[in-house]
PDB file of C-alpha atoms in Angstrom:
ATOM      1  CA  MET A   1     190.048  94.673  11.486  1.00 64.00           C
ATOM      2  CA  ASN A   2     189.257  91.007  11.736  1.00 73.00           C
ATOM      3  CA  ARG A   3     186.104  89.398  13.054  1.00 70.00           C
ATOM      4  CA  LEU A   4     187.554  88.787  16.533  1.00 64.00           C
ATOM      5  CA  GLN A   5     188.515  92.430  16.952  1.00 64.00           C
ATOM      6  CA  ALA A   6     185.146  93.596  15.609  1.00 65.00           C
ATOM      7  CA  GLY A   7     183.383  91.291  18.066  1.00 59.00           C
ATOM      8  CA  LEU A   8     185.444  92.629  20.975  1.00 59.00           C
ATOM      9  CA  VAL A   9     184.721  96.230  19.984  1.00 59.00           C
ATOM     10  CA  THR A  10     181.010  95.468  19.651  1.00 61.00           C
ATOM     11  CA  THR A  11     180.943  93.695  23.026  1.00 62.00           C
ATOM     12  CA  GLY A  12     182.830  96.592  24.627  1.00 56.00           C
ATOM     13  CA  ILE A  13     180.379  99.139  23.238  1.00 62.00           C
ATOM     14  CA  GLY A  14     177.469  96.988  24.445  1.00 51.00           C
ATOM     15  CA  ALA A  15     178.974  96.778  27.938  1.00 52.00           C
ATOM     16  CA  ILE A  16     179.464 100.542  28.043  1.00 61.00           C
ATOM     17  CA  LEU A  17     175.839 101.128  26.984  1.00 49.00           C
ATOM     18  CA  LEU A  18     174.558  98.666  29.599  1.00 53.00           C
ATOM     19  CA  CYS A  19     176.599 100.339  32.339  1.00 49.00           C
ATOM     20  CA  SER A  20     175.532 103.823  31.317  1.00 49.00           C
ATOM     21  CA  GLY A  21     171.896 102.691  31.265  1.00 50.00           C
ATOM     22  CA  ALA A  22     172.215 101.227  34.756  1.00 46.00           C
ATOM     23  CA  ILE A  23     173.893 104.393  36.025  1.00 52.00           C
ATOM     24  CA  THR A  24     171.210 106.575  34.429  1.00 48.00           C
ATOM     25  CA  GLU A  25     168.425 104.482  35.978  1.00 53.00           C
ATOM     26  CA  THR A  26     170.111 104.678  39.399  1.00 48.00           C
ATOM     27  CA  ILE A  27     170.413 108.457  39.144  1.00 50.00           C
ATOM     28  CA  ARG A  28     166.797 108.766  37.967  1.00 49.00           C
ATOM     29  CA  SER A  29     165.447 106.645  40.820  1.00 47.00           C
ATOM     30  CA  GLU A  30     167.517 108.603  43.354  1.00 48.00           C
ATOM     31  CA  ARG A  31     166.173 111.883  41.923  1.00 44.00           C
ATOM     32  CA  LEU A  32     162.630 110.554  42.067  1.00 44.00           C
ATOM     33  CA  GLN A  33     163.076 109.469  45.664  1.00 44.00           C
ATOM     34  CA  SER A  34     164.719 112.734  46.702  1.00 40.00           C
ATOM     35  CA  SER A  35     162.078 114.838  44.900  1.00 41.00           C
ATOM     36  CA  THR A  36     159.332 112.920  46.713  1.00 42.00           C
ATOM     37  CA  GLU A  37     161.085 113.432  50.008  1.00 42.00           C
ATOM     38  CA  SER A  38     161.732 117.109  49.360  1.00 41.00           C
ATOM     39  CA  SER A  39     158.042 117.697  48.643  1.00 47.00           C
ATOM     40  CA  ARG A  40     157.219 116.836  52.244  1.00 51.00           C
ATOM     41  CA  TRP A  41     156.921 119.924  54.380  1.00 50.00           C
ATOM     42  CA  GLU A  42     158.981 118.441  57.185  1.00 54.00           C
ATOM     43  CA  ASP A  43     162.073 118.901  55.001  1.00 59.00           C
ATOM     44  CA  HIS A  44     161.574 122.659  54.747  1.00 65.00           C
ATOM     45  CA  SER A  45     162.502 125.277  57.271  1.00 82.00           C
ATOM     46  CA  GLU A  46     160.471 125.358  60.438  1.00 84.00           C
ATOM     47  CA  GLU A  47     159.414 128.930  59.679  1.00 85.00           C
ATOM     48  CA  LEU A  48     157.982 127.963  56.260  1.00 84.00           C
ATOM     49  CA  SER A  49     156.325 124.873  57.686  1.00 82.00           C
ATOM     50  CA  ASN A  50     154.661 126.913  60.455  1.00 86.00           C
ATOM     51  CA  LYS A  51     153.500 129.596  57.992  1.00 87.00           C
ATOM     52  CA  LEU A  52     151.914 127.025  55.678  1.00 88.00           C
ATOM     53  CA  THR A  53     150.313 125.127  58.562  1.00 87.00           C
ATOM     54  CA  ARG A  54     148.775 128.341  59.945  1.00 89.00           C
ATOM     55  CA  SER A  55     147.575 129.354  56.506  1.00 90.00           C
ATOM     56  CA  TRP A  56     145.986 125.992  55.701  1.00 90.00           C
ATOM     57  CA  SER A  57     144.394 125.784  59.169  1.00 90.00           C
ATOM     58  CA  GLY A  58     142.831 129.193  58.579  1.00 92.00           C
ATOM     59  CA  GLY A  59     141.639 128.027  55.175  1.00 92.00           C
ATOM     60  CA  LEU A  60     139.999 124.963  56.690  1.00 91.00           C
ATOM     61  CA  LYS A  61     138.209 127.175  59.233  1.00 91.00           C
ATOM     62  CA  ALA A  62     137.016 129.469  56.432  1.00 91.00           C
ATOM     63  CA  ILE A  63     135.740 126.496  54.415  1.00 91.00           C
ATOM     64  CA  HIS A  64     133.929 125.064  57.444  1.00 87.00           C
ATOM     65  CA  ARG A  65     132.356 128.456  58.136  1.00 87.00           C
ATOM     66  CA  VAL A  66     131.177 128.955  54.569  1.00 86.00           C
ATOM     67  CA  MET A  67     130.368 125.412  53.449  1.00 81.00           C
ATOM     68  CA  GLY A  68     129.943 123.282  56.547  1.00 63.00           C
ATOM     69  CA  SER A  69     127.245 125.245  58.351  1.00 55.00           C
ATOM     70  CA  ASP A  70     124.160 123.555  56.881  1.00 52.00           C
ATOM     71  CA  GLY A  71     123.065 120.253  58.382  1.00 45.00           C
ATOM     72  CA  ASP A  72     122.337 118.980  54.878  1.00 40.00           C
ATOM     73  CA  LYS A  73     125.888 119.532  53.689  1.00 57.00           C
ATOM     74  CA  GLU A  74     128.587 116.925  53.826  1.00 63.00           C
ATOM     75  CA  ASN A  75     130.756 116.383  56.858  1.00 78.00           C
ATOM     76  CA  LEU A  76     133.945 118.166  55.820  1.00 83.00           C
ATOM     77  CA  ASN A  77     135.801 116.514  58.727  1.00 84.00           C
ATOM     78  CA  GLU A  78     135.800 113.266  56.733  1.00 88.00           C
ATOM     79  CA  TRP A  79     137.515 114.859  53.742  1.00 93.00           C
ATOM     80  CA  LYS A  80     141.249 114.271  53.325  1.00 93.00           C
ATOM     81  CA  LEU A  81     143.661 117.196  53.136  1.00 93.00           C
ATOM     82  CA  PHE A  82     146.486 117.128  50.586  1.00 92.00           C
ATOM     83  CA  TYR A  83     149.298 119.657  50.475  1.00 89.00           C
ATOM     84  CA  SER A  84     150.112 119.057  46.823  1.00 87.00           C
ATOM     85  CA  LEU A  85     148.529 117.769  43.644  1.00 90.00           C
ATOM     86  CA  GLU A  86     151.381 115.244  43.438  1.00 90.00           C
ATOM     87  CA  HIS A  87     150.004 113.358  46.438  1.00 88.00           C
ATOM     88  CA  ALA A  88     146.283 113.837  45.715  1.00 91.00           C
ATOM     89  CA  ILE A  89     146.292 112.739  42.080  1.00 91.00           C
ATOM     90  CA  HIS A  90     146.809 109.086  43.013  1.00 90.00           C
ATOM     91  CA  GLN A  91     143.371 109.129  44.700  1.00 91.00           C
ATOM     92  CA  ILE A  92     141.648 110.005  41.413  1.00 91.00           C
ATOM     93  CA  PRO A  93     140.782 107.165  38.991  1.00 88.00           C
ATOM     94  CA  HIS A  94     143.272 107.072  36.125  1.00 89.00           C
ATOM     95  CA  LYS A  95     140.690 107.840  33.408  1.00 88.00           C
ATOM     96  CA  GLU A  96     139.607 111.028  35.244  1.00 90.00           C
ATOM     97  CA  ARG A  97     143.060 112.394  36.060  1.00 92.00           C
ATOM     98  CA  SER A  98     143.402 114.467  32.916  1.00 92.00           C
ATOM     99  CA  SER A  99     140.201 116.445  33.521  1.00 92.00           C
ATOM    100  CA  PHE A 100     141.097 116.792  37.224  1.00 94.00           C
ATOM    101  CA  ILE A 101     144.541 118.213  36.414  1.00 94.00           C
ATOM    102  CA  ASP A 102     143.060 120.543  33.780  1.00 94.00           C
ATOM    103  CA  LEU A 103     140.576 121.862  36.330  1.00 94.00           C
ATOM    104  CA  TYR A 104     143.183 122.106  39.090  1.00 95.00           C
ATOM    105  CA  TYR A 105     145.283 124.406  36.889  1.00 95.00           C
ATOM    106  CA  SER A 106     142.260 126.143  35.330  1.00 94.00           C
ATOM    107  CA  ASP A 107     141.909 129.733  34.171  1.00 94.00           C
ATOM    108  CA  THR A 108     139.981 130.423  37.383  1.00 94.00           C
ATOM    109  CA  ARG A 109     142.997 129.413  39.455  1.00 94.00           C
ATOM    110  CA  ARG A 110     145.346 131.455  37.263  1.00 94.00           C
ATOM    111  CA  THR A 111     143.062 134.476  37.646  1.00 93.00           C
ATOM    112  CA  LEU A 112     142.793 134.188  41.435  1.00 94.00           C
ATOM    113  CA  LEU A 113     146.378 133.196  42.258  1.00 92.00           C
ATOM    114  CA  GLU A 114     148.617 136.242  42.712  1.00 93.00           C
ATOM    115  CA  ASN A 115     152.150 136.999  43.845  1.00 93.00           C
ATOM    116  CA  GLY A 116     152.319 136.817  47.627  1.00 92.00           C
ATOM    117  CA  ASP A 117     149.607 134.156  47.956  1.00 93.00           C
ATOM    118  CA  THR A 118     150.454 130.982  49.884  1.00 92.00           C
ATOM    119  CA  LEU A 119     150.702 127.535  48.371  1.00 91.00           C
ATOM    120  CA  PRO A 120     147.297 125.981  47.601  1.00 94.00           C
ATOM    121  CA  ALA A 121     146.013 122.902  49.426  1.00 94.00           C
ATOM    122  CA  LEU A 122     143.315 120.459  48.386  1.00 95.00           C
ATOM    123  CA  LEU A 123     140.475 118.769  50.260  1.00 94.00           C
ATOM    124  CA  LEU A 124     139.119 115.574  48.694  1.00 95.00           C
ATOM    125  CA  ASN A 125     135.910 113.917  49.830  1.00 93.00           C
ATOM    126  CA  PRO A 126     135.926 110.213  50.799  1.00 92.00           C
ATOM    127  CA  ASP A 127     134.335 108.938  47.581  1.00 91.00           C
ATOM    128  CA  HIS A 128     136.667 111.099  45.438  1.00 92.00           C
ATOM    129  CA  SER A 129     133.828 112.837  43.635  1.00 92.00           C
ATOM    130  CA  LYS A 130     134.308 116.351  45.050  1.00 94.00           C
ATOM    131  CA  ALA A 131     137.326 118.472  45.874  1.00 95.00           C
ATOM    132  CA  ILE A 132     138.019 121.919  47.263  1.00 96.00           C
ATOM    133  CA  GLN A 133     141.173 123.766  46.290  1.00 96.00           C
ATOM    134  CA  PHE A 134     142.012 126.681  48.571  1.00 96.00           C
ATOM    135  CA  TRP A 135     144.784 129.081  49.537  1.00 95.00           C
ATOM    136  CA  GLU A 136     145.369 132.224  51.524  1.00 95.00           C
ATOM    137  CA  LYS A 137     145.708 135.314  49.406  1.00 95.00           C
ATOM    138  CA  HIS A 138     148.278 138.017  50.143  1.00 93.00           C
ATOM    139  CA  ASP A 139     145.545 140.264  51.597  1.00 94.00           C
ATOM    140  CA  GLY A 140     144.465 137.661  54.184  1.00 93.00           C
ATOM    141  CA  THR A 141     141.336 136.454  52.362  1.00 95.00           C
ATOM    142  CA  TYR A 142     140.941 132.874  51.131  1.00 95.00           C
ATOM    143  CA  ALA A 143     140.312 131.740  47.567  1.00 95.00           C
ATOM    144  CA  ILE A 144     138.132 128.632  47.396  1.00 95.00           C
ATOM    145  CA  ILE A 145     137.461 126.657  44.209  1.00 96.00           C
ATOM    146  CA  THR A 146     134.933 123.826  44.488  1.00 95.00           C
ATOM    147  CA  MET A 147     135.278 120.996  41.977  1.00 95.00           C
ATOM    148  CA  GLU A 148     132.919 118.084  41.309  1.00 94.00           C
ATOM    149  CA  LYS A 149     132.843 115.035  39.119  1.00 91.00           C
ATOM    150  CA  GLN A 150     129.833 115.463  36.810  1.00 88.00           C
ATOM    151  CA  LEU A 151     128.529 114.288  33.476  1.00 82.00           C
ATOM    152  CA  ASP A 152     129.583 116.658  30.716  1.00 75.00           C
ATOM    153  CA  GLN A 153     127.574 117.451  27.563  1.00 81.00           C
ATOM    154  CA  ASP A 154     128.835 114.243  25.924  1.00 82.00           C
ATOM    155  CA  GLY A 155     127.711 112.073  28.856  1.00 80.00           C
ATOM    156  CA  LYS A 156     131.271 111.433  30.067  1.00 81.00           C
ATOM    157  CA  ARG A 157     132.271 111.753  33.723  1.00 84.00           C
ATOM    158  CA  LYS A 158     134.497 114.789  34.007  1.00 90.00           C
ATOM    159  CA  TRP A 159     135.746 117.134  36.727  1.00 93.00           C
ATOM    160  CA  LEU A 160     134.030 120.514  36.494  1.00 90.00           C
ATOM    161  CA  GLU A 161     134.112 123.670  38.577  1.00 92.00           C
ATOM    162  CA  SER A 162     130.994 124.028  40.717  1.00 91.00           C
ATOM    163  CA  GLY A 163     131.829 127.232  42.559  1.00 91.00           C
ATOM    164  CA  THR A 164     134.405 129.893  43.314  1.00 92.00           C
ATOM    165  CA  GLN A 165     134.518 132.363  46.158  1.00 93.00           C
ATOM    166  CA  ILE A 166     136.770 134.682  48.069  1.00 92.00           C
ATOM    167  CA  VAL A 167     136.075 134.676  51.825  1.00 91.00           C
ATOM    168  CA  LYS A 168     137.404 136.718  54.708  1.00 88.00           C
ATOM    169  CA  LYS A 169     139.741 135.263  57.262  1.00 79.00           C
ATOM    170  CA  PRO A 170     137.835 133.569  60.108  1.00 71.00           C
TER     171      PRO A 170
END
């Protein structure tokens, strides 16, 4: 094979790799966009959407009853509700995300979450220093995990669990 043929083969292989890279990136971006869209509850069946909305509304009422009754406590109406960690995590500073994710999927959550429970939701306070993860359990009670940004033993700001409770349906 002479140099001209070798150059053509090399150029052809390069063109194929460039095209396959472009195709792969297009597929990846379409998957990313479709996965983001499919995580919105409007894309699910109306029955599922209604069930989750009722469940989360009940959870908010339970949280207000248990945590919002004292005048000294924060105004929970100002907290933002997130239906998935995927959407909430962007509100947390990048350097704190790892501890937040670790706490979100903690042993406490694994212990409380059972088959038949609904999908958890998350309340995040306006200054992003406290969060409440909650869900309706299969027996109609609500699991509530309170999380706060605190200084750990090493003096670093870290998300830590500040309370867990099971409350009856309002």
